[in-house]
Amino acid sequence: NLGVLARLDGDLEASVEYYDKALSFFRAWGDKLAMARVLMNLGEVKMEQDELGAAKGFIRGSLVLCREIGAHWDIADLLEIMASITDGFGRATDAARLFGAAEGLRDLLGAPLPPGERAAYERRIDRVRRGLPEDRFAAAWAEGRGLSLDEAIMRALS
């Protein structure tokens, strides 16, 4: 929680330090869900710092753990984060596909995006949408919605 507070306060360096410390504790305790969530938070901070390679590594690690323990709600978040990272690497079609997969998973789980996250989510999708002709965006999104959970995870990991 200290990492979250530091991040909200704009101190990304302190946030990383707190998350690193928390990750060490959770690894020692063997708490995979907590490790996955800290990795997800580290990935988001690294994305905010434009360190996309590091962000991708943290999100991949979190995704592997979430798949292992069946944390499907967290997987929906991770697919969205990986979509933004993928877009940052100039792969807008793959990003649209991952956003579609996340939306499909949220619908399946009955886990809508929390209202407080809607504005940032819309900005991320708009960025992807601007990078593609509308028909390609719609086709990739629809393809993503049709992916199975395992297919979506494999796409995100690749």
Tab-separated table of C-alpha atoms in Angstrom:
chain	number	residue	atom	x	y	z
A	1	ASN	CA	0.000	0.000	0.000
A	2	LEU	CA	2.923	2.350	0.574
A	3	GLY	CA	3.915	1.769	-3.051
A	4	VAL	CA	0.416	2.715	-4.166
A	5	LEU	CA	0.458	5.868	-2.045
A	6	ALA	CA	3.878	6.903	-3.353
A	7	ARG	CA	2.691	6.346	-6.913
A	8	LEU	CA	-0.453	8.407	-6.368
A	9	ASP	CA	1.741	11.125	-4.879
A	10	GLY	CA	3.848	11.080	-8.059
A	11	ASP	CA	6.962	9.620	-6.440
A	12	LEU	CA	7.539	6.719	-8.804
A	13	GLU	CA	11.042	5.985	-7.497
A	14	ALA	CA	9.773	5.536	-3.927
A	15	SER	CA	6.898	3.490	-5.280
A	16	VAL	CA	9.325	1.072	-6.934
A	17	GLU	CA	11.334	0.813	-3.708
A	18	TYR	CA	8.226	-0.053	-1.680
A	19	TYR	CA	7.052	-2.562	-4.278
A	20	ASP	CA	10.485	-4.211	-4.383
A	21	LYS	CA	10.453	-4.571	-0.609
A	22	ALA	CA	6.922	-5.981	-0.637
A	23	LEU	CA	7.856	-8.426	-3.380
A	24	SER	CA	10.726	-9.763	-1.257
A	25	PHE	CA	8.387	-10.340	1.672
A	26	PHE	CA	5.709	-12.039	-0.416
A	27	ARG	CA	8.277	-14.284	-2.108
A	28	ALA	CA	9.573	-15.342	1.306
A	29	TRP	CA	6.031	-16.088	2.443
A	30	GLY	CA	5.129	-17.859	-0.807
A	31	ASP	CA	2.066	-15.677	-1.370
A	32	LYS	CA	1.613	-15.971	-5.132
A	33	LEU	CA	-1.413	-13.716	-5.426
A	34	ALA	CA	0.317	-10.915	-3.534
A	35	MET	CA	3.463	-11.422	-5.660
A	36	ALA	CA	1.367	-11.238	-8.826
A	37	ARG	CA	-0.290	-8.008	-7.733
A	38	VAL	CA	3.011	-6.377	-6.780
A	39	LEU	CA	4.469	-7.403	-10.154
A	40	MET	CA	1.424	-5.877	-11.839
A	41	ASN	CA	1.940	-2.634	-9.920
A	42	LEU	CA	5.636	-2.593	-10.808
A	43	GLY	CA	4.712	-3.096	-14.455
A	44	GLU	CA	2.350	-0.146	-14.371
A	45	VAL	CA	4.958	2.103	-12.762
A	46	LYS	CA	7.568	1.076	-15.326
A	47	MET	CA	5.046	1.784	-18.081
A	48	GLU	CA	4.506	5.268	-16.618
A	49	GLN	CA	8.284	5.729	-16.614
A	50	ASP	CA	8.395	4.719	-20.316
A	51	GLU	CA	10.479	1.650	-19.484
A	52	LEU	CA	8.393	-0.635	-21.659
A	53	GLY	CA	10.804	-3.580	-21.667
A	54	ALA	CA	10.855	-3.694	-17.873
A	55	ALA	CA	7.092	-3.153	-17.744
A	56	LYS	CA	6.528	-6.073	-20.094
A	57	GLY	CA	8.721	-8.338	-17.960
A	58	PHE	CA	6.824	-7.533	-14.766
A	59	ILE	CA	3.431	-7.949	-16.429
A	60	ARG	CA	4.475	-11.264	-17.965
A	61	GLY	CA	5.615	-12.506	-14.549
A	62	SER	CA	2.332	-11.454	-12.994
A	63	LEU	CA	0.334	-13.050	-15.792
A	64	VAL	CA	2.121	-16.388	-15.361
A	65	LEU	CA	1.384	-16.385	-11.629
A	66	CYS	CA	-2.249	-15.365	-12.131
A	67	ARG	CA	-2.767	-18.120	-14.676
A	68	GLU	CA	-1.212	-20.633	-12.282
A	69	ILE	CA	-3.495	-19.694	-9.379
A	70	GLY	CA	-6.608	-18.925	-11.436
A	71	ALA	CA	-6.809	-15.205	-10.617
A	72	HIS	CA	-8.998	-14.391	-13.623
A	73	TRP	CA	-10.069	-10.918	-12.475
A	74	ASP	CA	-6.440	-9.909	-12.279
A	75	ILE	CA	-5.830	-11.442	-15.706
A	76	ALA	CA	-8.368	-9.023	-17.202
A	77	ASP	CA	-6.379	-6.110	-15.736
A	78	LEU	CA	-3.125	-7.605	-16.963
A	79	LEU	CA	-4.428	-8.035	-20.516
A	80	GLU	CA	-5.352	-4.342	-20.547
A	81	ILE	CA	-1.968	-3.291	-19.222
A	82	MET	CA	-0.176	-5.525	-21.717
A	83	ALA	CA	-2.334	-4.033	-24.476
A	84	SER	CA	-1.037	-0.574	-23.582
A	85	ILE	CA	2.547	-1.819	-23.457
A	86	THR	CA	2.085	-3.563	-26.806
A	87	ASP	CA	0.754	-0.347	-28.295
A	88	GLY	CA	3.822	1.439	-26.929
A	89	PHE	CA	5.937	-0.943	-28.993
A	90	GLY	CA	4.023	0.124	-32.129
A	91	ARG	CA	1.828	-2.977	-32.363
A	92	ALA	CA	-1.605	-1.357	-32.394
A	93	THR	CA	-3.406	-4.336	-33.970
A	94	ASP	CA	-2.114	-6.683	-31.272
A	95	ALA	CA	-3.027	-4.091	-28.644
A	96	ALA	CA	-6.612	-3.865	-29.936
A	97	ARG	CA	-6.812	-7.656	-29.860
A	98	LEU	CA	-5.679	-7.744	-26.215
A	99	PHE	CA	-8.128	-5.014	-25.229
A	100	GLY	CA	-10.888	-7.029	-26.886
A	101	ALA	CA	-9.782	-10.173	-25.040
A	102	ALA	CA	-9.839	-8.289	-21.733
A	103	GLU	CA	-13.332	-6.983	-22.430
A	104	GLY	CA	-14.521	-10.491	-23.288
A	105	LEU	CA	-13.055	-11.852	-20.057
A	106	ARG	CA	-14.630	-9.041	-18.008
A	107	ASP	CA	-18.011	-9.817	-19.592
A	108	LEU	CA	-17.607	-13.530	-18.871
A	109	LEU	CA	-16.678	-12.887	-15.233
A	110	GLY	CA	-19.242	-10.157	-14.684
A	111	ALA	CA	-16.328	-7.927	-13.648
A	112	PRO	CA	-16.815	-4.503	-15.213
A	113	LEU	CA	-14.052	-1.956	-15.110
A	114	PRO	CA	-14.283	0.092	-11.904
A	115	PRO	CA	-15.650	3.603	-12.583
A	116	GLY	CA	-12.497	5.252	-11.242
A	117	GLU	CA	-10.421	3.514	-13.904
A	118	ARG	CA	-12.722	4.277	-16.848
A	119	ALA	CA	-11.113	7.580	-17.969
A	120	ALA	CA	-7.558	6.181	-18.142
A	121	TYR	CA	-8.864	3.057	-19.869
A	122	GLU	CA	-10.663	5.126	-22.508
A	123	ARG	CA	-7.524	7.209	-23.148
A	124	ARG	CA	-5.494	4.033	-23.711
A	125	ILE	CA	-8.060	2.617	-26.114
A	126	ASP	CA	-8.362	5.918	-27.986
A	127	ARG	CA	-4.605	5.904	-28.515
A	128	VAL	CA	-4.822	2.427	-30.074
A	129	ARG	CA	-7.888	3.388	-32.117
A	130	ARG	CA	-6.046	6.411	-33.576
A	131	GLY	CA	-3.219	4.115	-34.671
A	132	LEU	CA	-5.427	1.956	-36.885
A	133	PRO	CA	-8.069	2.319	-39.551
A	134	GLU	CA	-11.456	1.777	-37.869
A	135	ASP	CA	-12.159	-1.485	-39.714
A	136	ARG	CA	-8.825	-3.003	-38.615
A	137	PHE	CA	-9.381	-1.839	-35.051
A	138	ALA	CA	-12.883	-3.363	-34.979
A	139	ALA	CA	-11.710	-6.639	-36.529
A	140	ALA	CA	-8.812	-7.007	-34.073
A	141	TRP	CA	-11.071	-6.141	-31.126
A	142	ALA	CA	-13.652	-8.730	-32.237
A	143	GLU	CA	-10.946	-11.338	-32.743
A	144	GLY	CA	-9.679	-10.650	-29.218
A	145	ARG	CA	-13.162	-11.008	-27.748
A	146	GLY	CA	-13.371	-14.426	-29.371
A	147	LEU	CA	-10.141	-15.752	-27.864
A	148	SER	CA	-10.237	-18.337	-25.122
A	149	LEU	CA	-8.574	-17.425	-21.841
A	150	ASP	CA	-5.527	-19.536	-22.685
A	151	GLU	CA	-5.272	-18.039	-26.181
A	152	ALA	CA	-5.488	-14.513	-24.780
A	153	ILE	CA	-2.796	-15.252	-22.203
A	154	MET	CA	-0.516	-16.764	-24.850
A	155	ARG	CA	-0.984	-13.679	-27.046
A	156	ALA	CA	-0.121	-11.429	-24.107
A	157	LEU	CA	2.961	-13.462	-23.256
A	158	SER	CA	4.302	-13.415	-26.816
